[in-house]
Short mmCIF file of N, CA and C in Angstrom, two decimals:
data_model
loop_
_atom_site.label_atom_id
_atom_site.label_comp_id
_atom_site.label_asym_id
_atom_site.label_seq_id
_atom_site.Cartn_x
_atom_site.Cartn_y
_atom_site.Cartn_z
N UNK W 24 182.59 230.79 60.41
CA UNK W 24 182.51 229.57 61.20
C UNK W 24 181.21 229.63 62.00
N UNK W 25 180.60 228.47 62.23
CA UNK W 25 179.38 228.28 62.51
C UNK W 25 179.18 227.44 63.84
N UNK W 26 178.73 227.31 64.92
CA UNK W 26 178.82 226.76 66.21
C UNK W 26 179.22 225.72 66.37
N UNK W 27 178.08 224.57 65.22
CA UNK W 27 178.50 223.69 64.94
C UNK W 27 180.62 223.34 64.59
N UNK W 28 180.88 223.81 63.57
CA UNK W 28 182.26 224.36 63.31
C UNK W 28 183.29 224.48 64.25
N UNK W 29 182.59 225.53 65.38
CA UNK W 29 183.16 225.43 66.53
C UNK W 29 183.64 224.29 67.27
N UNK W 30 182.54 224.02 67.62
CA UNK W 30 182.02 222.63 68.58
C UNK W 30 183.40 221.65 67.86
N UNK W 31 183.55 221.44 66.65
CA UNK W 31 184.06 220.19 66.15
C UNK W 31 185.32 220.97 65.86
N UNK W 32 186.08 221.60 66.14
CA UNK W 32 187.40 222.56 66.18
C UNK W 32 187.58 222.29 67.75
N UNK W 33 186.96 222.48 68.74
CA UNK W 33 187.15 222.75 70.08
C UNK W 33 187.50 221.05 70.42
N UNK W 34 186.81 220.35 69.90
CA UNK W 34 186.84 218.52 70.29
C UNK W 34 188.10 218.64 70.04
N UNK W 35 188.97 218.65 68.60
CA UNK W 35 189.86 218.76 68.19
C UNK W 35 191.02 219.05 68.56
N UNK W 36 190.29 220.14 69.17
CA UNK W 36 191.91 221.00 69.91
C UNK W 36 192.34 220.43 70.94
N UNK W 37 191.00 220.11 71.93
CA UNK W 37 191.06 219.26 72.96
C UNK W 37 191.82 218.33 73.32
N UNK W 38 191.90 217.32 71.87
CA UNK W 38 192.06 215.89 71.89
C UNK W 38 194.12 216.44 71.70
N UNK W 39 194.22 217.03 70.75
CA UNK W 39 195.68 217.30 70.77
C UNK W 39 196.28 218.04 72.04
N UNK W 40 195.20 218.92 72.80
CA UNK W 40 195.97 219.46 74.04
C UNK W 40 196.24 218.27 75.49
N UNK W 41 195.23 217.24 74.87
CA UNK W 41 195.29 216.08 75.74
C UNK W 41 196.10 214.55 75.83
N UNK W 42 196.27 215.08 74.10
CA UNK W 42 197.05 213.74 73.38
C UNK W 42 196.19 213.02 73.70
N UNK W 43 194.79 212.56 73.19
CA UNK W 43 193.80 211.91 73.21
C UNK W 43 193.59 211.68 71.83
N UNK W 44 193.50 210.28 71.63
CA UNK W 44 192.71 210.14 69.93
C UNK W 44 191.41 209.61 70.41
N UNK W 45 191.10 209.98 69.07
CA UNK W 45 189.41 209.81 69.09
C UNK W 45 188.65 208.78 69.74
N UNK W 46 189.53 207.72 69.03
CA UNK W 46 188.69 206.25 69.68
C UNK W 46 188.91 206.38 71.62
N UNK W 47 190.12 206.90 71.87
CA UNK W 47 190.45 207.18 73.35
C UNK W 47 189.73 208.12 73.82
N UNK W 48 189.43 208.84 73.51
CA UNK W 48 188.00 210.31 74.05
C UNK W 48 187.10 208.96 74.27
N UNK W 49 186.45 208.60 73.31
CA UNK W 49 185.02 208.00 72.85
C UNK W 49 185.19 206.83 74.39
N UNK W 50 186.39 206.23 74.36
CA UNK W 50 186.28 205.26 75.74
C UNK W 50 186.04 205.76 76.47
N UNK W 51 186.93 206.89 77.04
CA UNK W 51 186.87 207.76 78.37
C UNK W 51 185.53 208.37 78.81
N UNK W 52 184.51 208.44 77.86
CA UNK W 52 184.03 209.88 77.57
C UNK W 52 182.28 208.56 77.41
N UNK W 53 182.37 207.23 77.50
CA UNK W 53 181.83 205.98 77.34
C UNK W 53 180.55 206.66 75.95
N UNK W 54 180.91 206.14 75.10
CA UNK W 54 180.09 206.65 74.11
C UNK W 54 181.14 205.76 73.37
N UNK W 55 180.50 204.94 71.90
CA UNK W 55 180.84 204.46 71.07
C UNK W 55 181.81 204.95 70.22
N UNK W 56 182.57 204.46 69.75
CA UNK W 56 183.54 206.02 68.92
C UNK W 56 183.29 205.96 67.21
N UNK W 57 182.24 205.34 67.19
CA UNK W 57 181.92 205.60 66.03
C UNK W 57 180.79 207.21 66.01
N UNK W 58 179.98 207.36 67.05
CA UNK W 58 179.24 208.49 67.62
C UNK W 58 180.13 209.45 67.71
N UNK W 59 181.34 209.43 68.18
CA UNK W 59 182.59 210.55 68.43
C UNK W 59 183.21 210.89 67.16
N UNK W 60 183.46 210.10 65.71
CA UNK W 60 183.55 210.32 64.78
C UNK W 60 182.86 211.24 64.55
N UNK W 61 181.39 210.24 64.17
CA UNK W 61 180.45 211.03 63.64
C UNK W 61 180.00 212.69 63.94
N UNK W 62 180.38 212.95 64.77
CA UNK W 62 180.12 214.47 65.18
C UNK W 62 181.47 215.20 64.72
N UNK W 63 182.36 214.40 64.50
CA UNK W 63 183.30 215.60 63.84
C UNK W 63 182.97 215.36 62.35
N UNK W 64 182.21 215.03 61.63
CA UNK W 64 182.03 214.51 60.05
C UNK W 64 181.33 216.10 59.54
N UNK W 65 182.17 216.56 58.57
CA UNK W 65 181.42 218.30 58.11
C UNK W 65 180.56 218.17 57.87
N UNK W 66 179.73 217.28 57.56
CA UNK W 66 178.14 217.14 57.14
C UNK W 66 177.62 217.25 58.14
N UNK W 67 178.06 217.09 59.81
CA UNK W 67 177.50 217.07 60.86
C UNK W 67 176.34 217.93 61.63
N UNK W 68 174.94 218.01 61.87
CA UNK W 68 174.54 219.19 61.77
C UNK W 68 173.56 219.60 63.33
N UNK W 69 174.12 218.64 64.05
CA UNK W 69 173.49 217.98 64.93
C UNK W 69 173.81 217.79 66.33
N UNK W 70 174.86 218.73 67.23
CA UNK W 70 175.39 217.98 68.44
C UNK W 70 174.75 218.61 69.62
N UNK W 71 174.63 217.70 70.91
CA UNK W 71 173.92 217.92 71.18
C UNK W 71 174.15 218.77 73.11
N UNK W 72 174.05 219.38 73.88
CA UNK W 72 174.61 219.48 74.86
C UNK W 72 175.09 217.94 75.99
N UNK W 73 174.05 217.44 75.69
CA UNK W 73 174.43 216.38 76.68
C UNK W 73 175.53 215.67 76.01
N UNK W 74 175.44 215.57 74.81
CA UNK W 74 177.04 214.37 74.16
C UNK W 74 178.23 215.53 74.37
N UNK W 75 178.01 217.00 74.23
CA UNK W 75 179.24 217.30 74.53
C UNK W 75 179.67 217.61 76.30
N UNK W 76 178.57 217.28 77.53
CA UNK W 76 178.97 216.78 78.32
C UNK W 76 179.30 215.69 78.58
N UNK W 77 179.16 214.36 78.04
CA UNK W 77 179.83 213.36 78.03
C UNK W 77 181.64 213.43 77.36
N UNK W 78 181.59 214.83 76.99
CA UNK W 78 183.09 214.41 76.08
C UNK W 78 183.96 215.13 77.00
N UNK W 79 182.84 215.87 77.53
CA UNK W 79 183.88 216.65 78.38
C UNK W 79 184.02 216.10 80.04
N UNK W 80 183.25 214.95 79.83
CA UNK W 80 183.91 213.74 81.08
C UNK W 80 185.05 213.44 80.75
N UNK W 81 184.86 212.89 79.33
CA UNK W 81 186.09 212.53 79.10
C UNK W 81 187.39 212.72 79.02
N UNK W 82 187.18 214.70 78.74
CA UNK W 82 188.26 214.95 78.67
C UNK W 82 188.62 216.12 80.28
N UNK W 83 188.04 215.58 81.28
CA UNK W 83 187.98 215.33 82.79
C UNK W 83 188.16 217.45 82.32
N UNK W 84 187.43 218.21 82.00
CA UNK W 84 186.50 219.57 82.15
C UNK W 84 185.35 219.31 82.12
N UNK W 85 185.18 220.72 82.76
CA UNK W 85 183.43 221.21 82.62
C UNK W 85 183.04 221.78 81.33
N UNK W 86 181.95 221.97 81.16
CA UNK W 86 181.78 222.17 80.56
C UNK W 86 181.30 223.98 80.26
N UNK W 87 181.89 224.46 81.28
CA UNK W 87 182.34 225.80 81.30
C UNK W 87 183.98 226.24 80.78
N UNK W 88 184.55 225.07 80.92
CA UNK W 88 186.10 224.81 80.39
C UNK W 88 185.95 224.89 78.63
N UNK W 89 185.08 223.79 78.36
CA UNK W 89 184.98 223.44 77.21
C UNK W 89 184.52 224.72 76.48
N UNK W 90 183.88 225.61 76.77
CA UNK W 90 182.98 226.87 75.77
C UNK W 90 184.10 228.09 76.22
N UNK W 91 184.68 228.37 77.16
CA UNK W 91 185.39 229.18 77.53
C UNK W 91 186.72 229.19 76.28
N UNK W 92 186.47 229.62 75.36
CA UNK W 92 187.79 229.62 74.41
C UNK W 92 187.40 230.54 72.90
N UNK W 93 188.78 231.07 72.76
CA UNK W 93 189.18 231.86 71.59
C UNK W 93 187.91 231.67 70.61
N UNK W 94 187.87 230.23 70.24
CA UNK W 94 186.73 229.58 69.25
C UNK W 94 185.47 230.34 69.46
N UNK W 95 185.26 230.45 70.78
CA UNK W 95 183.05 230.74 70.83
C UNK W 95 183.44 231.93 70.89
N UNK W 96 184.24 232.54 71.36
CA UNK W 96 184.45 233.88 71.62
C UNK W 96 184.56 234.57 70.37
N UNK W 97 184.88 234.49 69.26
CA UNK W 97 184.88 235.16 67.86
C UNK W 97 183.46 234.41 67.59
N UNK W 98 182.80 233.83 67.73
CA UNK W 98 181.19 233.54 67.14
C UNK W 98 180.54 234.16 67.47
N UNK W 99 180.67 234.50 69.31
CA UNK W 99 179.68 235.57 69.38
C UNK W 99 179.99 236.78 69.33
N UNK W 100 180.97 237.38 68.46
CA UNK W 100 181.25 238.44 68.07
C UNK W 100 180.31 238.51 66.49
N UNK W 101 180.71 237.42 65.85
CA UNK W 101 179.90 237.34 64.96
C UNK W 101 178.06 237.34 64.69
N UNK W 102 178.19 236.69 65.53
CA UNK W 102 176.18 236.71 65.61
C UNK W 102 176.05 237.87 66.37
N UNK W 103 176.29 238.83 67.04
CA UNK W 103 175.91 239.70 68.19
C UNK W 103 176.03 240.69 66.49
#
């Protein structure tokens, strides 16, 4: 798994630990939800810190909340 990978696993998890659907992040979080799609799309190769502080308005963490998890924590086991 690859950061990217991460990143779009962690939105994910998010949205079910919040009972948030997508189009409902994308309101909260004021960003189009076609943009909030698009970053979970596997072709995705591209995200960026500031859109995932906007998501993580949305999903009312920091964005020390958001990286703090199981997910980054086995990546940088991997790249190290």
């Amino acid at each position: 798994m690859d950061v990217i990978e991460a990143t779009t696993k962690r939105i994910t998890e998010l949205c079910k630990e919040k009972n948030l659907s997508i189009y409902a992040l994308a309101k909260k979080s004021n960003l189009p939800p076609s943009t909030v799609y698009g970053i979970l799309k596997e072709n995705r190769r591209d995200i960026y810190v500031d859109l995932i502080k906007k998501l993580c308005d949305g999903f009312n963490i920091s964005l020390i909340d958001f990286f703090d998890s199981e997910i980054f924590n086995k990546i940088d086991r991997i790249i190290k």
